[in-house]
CSV table of C-alpha atoms in Angstrom, one decimal:
chain,number,residue,atom,x,y,z
A,277,UNK,CA,4.4,-32.5,21.1
A,278,UNK,CA,5.3,-29.8,23.4
A,279,UNK,CA,9.0,-31.0,23.5
A,280,UNK,CA,8.9,-31.2,19.6
A,281,UNK,CA,7.5,-27.7,19.4
A,282,UNK,CA,10.0,-26.2,21.6
A,283,UNK,CA,12.9,-27.9,19.8
A,284,UNK,CA,11.5,-26.6,16.5
A,285,UNK,CA,11.4,-22.9,17.9
A,286,UNK,CA,15.0,-23.3,19.1
A,287,UNK,CA,16.2,-24.2,15.6
A,288,UNK,CA,14.1,-21.3,14.0
A,289,UNK,CA,15.2,-18.7,16.4
A,290,UNK,CA,18.5,-19.6,17.5
A,291,UNK,CA,20.4,-17.1,15.1
A,292,UNK,CA,17.8,-14.3,15.5
A,293,UNK,CA,18.4,-11.3,17.9
A,294,UNK,CA,15.5,-9.6,19.3
A,295,UNK,CA,15.3,-6.1,21.2
A,296,UNK,CA,13.2,-6.8,24.4
A,297,UNK,CA,12.0,-3.1,24.3
A,298,UNK,CA,10.9,-3.4,20.8
A,299,UNK,CA,9.2,-6.8,21.5
A,300,UNK,CA,7.5,-5.3,24.5
A,301,UNK,CA,6.3,-2.2,22.5
A,302,UNK,CA,4.8,-4.5,19.8
A,303,UNK,CA,3.0,-6.8,22.2
A,304,UNK,CA,1.5,-3.8,24.2
A,305,UNK,CA,0.3,-2.4,20.8
A,306,UNK,CA,-1.2,-5.8,19.7
A,307,UNK,CA,-2.9,-6.2,23.1
A,308,UNK,CA,-4.3,-2.5,23.1
A,309,UNK,CA,-5.7,-3.3,19.5
A,310,UNK,CA,-7.1,-6.7,20.7
A,311,UNK,CA,-8.9,-4.9,23.7
A,312,UNK,CA,-10.3,-2.1,21.3
A,313,UNK,CA,-11.6,-4.8,19.0
A,314,UNK,CA,-13.4,-6.5,21.8
A,315,UNK,CA,-14.9,-3.3,23.1
A,316,UNK,CA,-15.8,-1.7,19.8
A,317,UNK,CA,-19.2,-2.5,18.4
A,318,UNK,CA,-19.0,-4.5,15.1
A,319,UNK,CA,-20.3,-2.7,12.0
A,320,UNK,CA,-21.0,-6.0,10.5
A,321,UNK,CA,-20.7,-9.6,11.5
A,322,UNK,CA,-20.6,-11.9,8.3
A,323,UNK,CA,-20.0,-14.9,10.4
A,324,UNK,CA,-23.3,-14.5,12.4
A,325,UNK,CA,-25.3,-12.6,9.8
A,326,UNK,CA,-25.8,-9.7,12.1
A,327,UNK,CA,-25.4,-5.9,12.0
A,328,UNK,CA,-24.7,-3.6,15.0
A,329,UNK,CA,-24.5,0.2,14.7
A,330,UNK,CA,-23.5,2.7,17.3
A,331,UNK,CA,-26.5,4.2,19.2
A,332,UNK,CA,-27.4,7.7,18.0
A,333,UNK,CA,-28.1,10.1,20.7
A,334,UNK,CA,-30.2,13.2,19.6
A,335,UNK,CA,-28.9,15.3,22.6
A,336,UNK,CA,-25.4,15.3,21.4
A,337,UNK,CA,-23.9,17.0,18.2
A,338,UNK,CA,-23.1,14.7,15.3
A,339,UNK,CA,-20.5,14.9,12.6
A,340,UNK,CA,-20.3,12.7,9.6
A,341,UNK,CA,-17.0,13.1,7.7
A,342,UNK,CA,-15.5,11.5,4.6
A,343,UNK,CA,-12.6,11.7,2.1
A,344,UNK,CA,-12.5,11.2,-1.7
A,345,UNK,CA,-9.3,10.6,-3.6
A,346,UNK,CA,-8.3,9.5,-7.2
A,347,UNK,CA,-5.0,8.2,-8.6
A,348,UNK,CA,-4.1,11.7,-10.0
A,349,UNK,CA,-3.7,12.7,-6.3
A,350,UNK,CA,-6.9,15.0,-6.4
A,351,UNK,CA,-8.7,14.7,-3.0
A,352,UNK,CA,-11.8,16.1,-1.5
A,353,UNK,CA,-12.7,16.1,2.2
A,354,UNK,CA,-16.1,16.9,3.7
A,355,UNK,CA,-18.1,17.0,7.0
A,356,UNK,CA,-21.7,17.6,7.8
A,357,UNK,CA,-22.5,18.8,11.3
A,358,UNK,CA,-25.9,17.9,12.8
A,359,UNK,CA,-27.4,19.4,16.1
A,360,UNK,CA,-30.1,17.0,17.5
A,361,UNK,CA,-30.3,15.2,14.1
A,362,UNK,CA,-30.8,18.4,12.2
A,363,UNK,CA,-28.3,19.8,9.6
A,364,UNK,CA,-26.3,22.7,11.3
A,365,UNK,CA,-23.1,23.4,9.4
A,366,UNK,CA,-21.3,21.8,6.4
A,367,UNK,CA,-17.7,22.0,5.0
A,368,UNK,CA,-15.6,20.7,2.2
A,369,UNK,CA,-12.1,21.4,0.7
A,370,UNK,CA,-10.1,20.4,-2.3
A,371,UNK,CA,-6.5,18.9,-1.5
A,372,UNK,CA,-3.6,17.4,-3.3
A,373,UNK,CA,-2.7,14.2,-1.4
A,374,UNK,CA,-0.8,11.1,-2.1
A,375,UNK,CA,-3.1,8.6,-0.5
A,376,UNK,CA,-6.7,8.2,0.4
A,377,UNK,CA,-6.1,7.6,4.2
A,378,UNK,CA,-4.7,11.0,4.5
A,379,UNK,CA,-8.0,12.4,3.1
A,380,UNK,CA,-10.0,10.6,5.8
A,381,UNK,CA,-7.7,11.9,8.4
A,382,UNK,CA,-8.0,15.5,7.2
A,383,UNK,CA,-11.8,15.3,6.8
A,384,UNK,CA,-12.1,14.5,10.8
A,385,UNK,CA,-9.5,17.0,11.7
A,386,UNK,CA,-11.1,19.9,9.7
A,387,UNK,CA,-14.6,18.9,11.0
A,388,UNK,CA,-13.4,19.2,14.8
A,389,UNK,CA,-11.5,22.5,14.1
A,390,UNK,CA,-14.5,23.9,12.4
A,391,UNK,CA,-16.9,22.6,15.4
A,392,UNK,CA,-14.6,23.9,18.0
A,393,UNK,CA,-14.4,27.3,16.5
A,394,UNK,CA,-18.2,27.6,16.8
A,395,UNK,CA,-18.2,26.6,20.6
A,396,UNK,CA,-17.3,28.6,23.5
A,397,UNK,CA,-14.9,26.8,26.0
A,398,UNK,CA,-17.8,27.2,28.6
A,399,UNK,CA,-20.0,24.8,26.7
A,400,UNK,CA,-19.2,21.3,27.5
A,401,UNK,CA,-20.8,19.8,24.5
A,402,UNK,CA,-20.8,16.2,23.7
A,403,UNK,CA,-19.8,15.1,20.1
A,404,UNK,CA,-20.2,12.0,18.3
A,405,UNK,CA,-18.1,11.7,15.1
A,406,UNK,CA,-19.0,9.0,12.7
A,407,UNK,CA,-16.6,7.8,9.9
A,408,UNK,CA,-16.3,4.6,7.8
A,409,UNK,CA,-12.5,4.3,8.1
A,410,UNK,CA,-11.7,1.5,10.4
A,411,UNK,CA,-8.1,2.1,10.4
A,412,UNK,CA,-8.4,5.5,11.5
A,413,UNK,CA,-10.8,4.8,14.3
A,414,UNK,CA,-8.5,2.1,15.7
A,415,UNK,CA,-5.3,4.4,15.4
A,416,UNK,CA,-7.1,7.3,17.2
A,417,UNK,CA,-8.7,5.2,19.9
A,418,UNK,CA,-5.3,3.2,20.9
A,419,UNK,CA,-3.2,6.2,19.8
A,420,UNK,CA,-1.0,4.3,17.5
A,421,UNK,CA,0.5,6.1,14.5
A,422,UNK,CA,2.8,3.5,13.3
A,423,UNK,CA,2.8,2.1,9.8
A,424,UNK,CA,1.2,5.2,8.1
A,425,UNK,CA,1.6,5.7,4.3
A,426,UNK,CA,3.4,9.0,4.6
A,427,UNK,CA,4.8,11.3,7.6
A,428,UNK,CA,2.3,14.0,6.6
A,429,UNK,CA,-0.4,11.6,7.2
A,430,UNK,CA,1.2,10.6,10.5
A,431,UNK,CA,1.6,14.2,11.5
A,432,UNK,CA,-2.1,14.9,11.0
A,433,UNK,CA,-3.1,11.7,12.9
A,434,UNK,CA,-1.0,13.0,16.0
A,435,UNK,CA,-2.6,16.4,15.6
A,436,UNK,CA,-6.1,14.8,15.6
A,437,UNK,CA,-5.3,12.6,18.6
A,438,UNK,CA,-4.2,15.8,20.5
A,439,UNK,CA,-7.2,17.6,19.4
A,440,UNK,CA,-9.6,15.0,20.7
A,441,UNK,CA,-7.7,14.7,23.9
A,442,UNK,CA,-7.4,18.4,24.7
A,443,UNK,CA,-10.9,19.2,23.6
A,444,UNK,CA,-13.3,20.8,26.3
A,445,UNK,CA,-16.0,18.8,24.5
A,446,UNK,CA,-16.3,15.0,25.2
A,447,UNK,CA,-15.6,13.5,21.6
A,448,UNK,CA,-16.1,9.9,20.5
A,449,UNK,CA,-15.0,8.5,17.2
A,450,UNK,CA,-17.1,5.6,16.1
A,451,UNK,CA,-17.2,3.3,13.0
A,452,UNK,CA,-20.1,3.1,10.7
A,453,UNK,CA,-20.7,1.7,7.3
A,454,UNK,CA,-20.4,3.6,4.1
A,455,UNK,CA,-24.2,4.3,3.7
A,456,UNK,CA,-24.3,6.2,7.2
A,457,UNK,CA,-21.7,8.8,5.8
A,458,UNK,CA,-23.2,9.2,2.2
A,459,UNK,CA,-23.9,12.9,2.6
A,460,UNK,CA,-20.2,13.8,3.6
A,461,UNK,CA,-19.2,11.4,0.7
A,462,UNK,CA,-21.2,13.3,-2.0
A,463,UNK,CA,-19.6,16.5,-0.8
A,464,UNK,CA,-16.1,15.3,-0.7
A,465,UNK,CA,-16.8,14.0,-4.4
A,466,UNK,CA,-17.9,17.4,-5.3
A,467,UNK,CA,-14.8,19.1,-3.9
A,468,UNK,CA,-12.4,16.7,-5.4
A,469,UNK,CA,-14.1,17.2,-8.9
A,470,UNK,CA,-14.5,20.9,-8.9
A,471,UNK,CA,-11.8,22.1,-6.4
A,472,UNK,CA,-14.5,23.9,-4.5
A,473,UNK,CA,-14.1,24.9,-0.8
A,474,UNK,CA,-16.7,25.9,1.6
A,475,UNK,CA,-17.4,26.1,5.4
A,476,UNK,CA,-20.6,27.6,7.1
A,477,UNK,CA,-24.2,27.1,7.7
A,478,UNK,CA,-26.1,25.1,5.1
A,479,UNK,CA,-28.8,26.8,3.1
A,480,UNK,CA,-31.3,24.5,1.2
A,481,UNK,CA,-31.1,26.8,-1.9
A,482,UNK,CA,-27.3,26.5,-2.2
A,483,UNK,CA,-25.9,24.1,-4.7
A,484,UNK,CA,-23.1,21.8,-3.1
A,485,UNK,CA,-23.1,19.4,-5.9
A,486,UNK,CA,-26.5,17.5,-5.1
A,487,UNK,CA,-29.3,17.3,-2.6
A,488,UNK,CA,-28.2,17.4,1.0
A,489,UNK,CA,-30.6,15.9,3.6
A,490,UNK,CA,-31.6,18.3,6.2
A,491,UNK,CA,-32.0,15.5,8.9
A,492,UNK,CA,-29.7,12.7,9.9
A,493,UNK,CA,-31.0,9.3,8.8
A,494,UNK,CA,-31.0,8.0,12.3
A,495,UNK,CA,-31.8,4.3,11.1
A,496,UNK,CA,-28.1,4.0,10.3
A,497,UNK,CA,-27.1,4.7,13.7
A,498,UNK,CA,-29.4,2.7,15.9
A,499,UNK,CA,-28.2,-0.3,17.4
A,500,UNK,CA,-29.9,-3.3,15.7
A,501,UNK,CA,-29.7,-7.0,15.2
A,502,UNK,CA,-30.7,-8.8,12.1
A,503,UNK,CA,-31.1,-12.6,12.2
A,504,UNK,CA,-29.3,-14.6,9.5
A,505,UNK,CA,-31.2,-15.0,6.2
């Protein structure tokens, strides 16, 4: 069987030229992605009927962010920052973008820029960022910006990676299911539909397109296991 397999490969590949540097780059990227997949906690495992979420740490700051996009290229991005599980600041903005992935990137980027503007360099805070875009989590964690829908999106991913690496705060970017980012999702929809923009403290009396919870629903961020039905 081995000899047959070798013979088959010789026939298929005999007229193909491969750049060894490009082959090594692709293998390294694949290996990094595979290692990241092994290390990252799965949001949901359909095969085992199990759900595992990242642990919520109330001693850290938390950010949930999300993007909203429609086929007319209207987009909204939003973030909600919590301190110890209680709402601290919010932000949302309207953009014209050509793809939904770019909205996800800008949501995280604006959230981090806003957060860092409120911190002094002496404060070595720890920050947990939660999003529901698996592609972005993987790209940031393995620093891979290939195969993006646009050069503008790639540029913002590179800036986001550098922002995290150079931050005086320790930042983790984790994947969660959509229900966990619902507050940011509602704000992003509001910005997309109305063109509204806001960044600042959250006041319960303000109308930001819907009711915003003043506390983070920790149930979405506890590491739990559910037996198969």
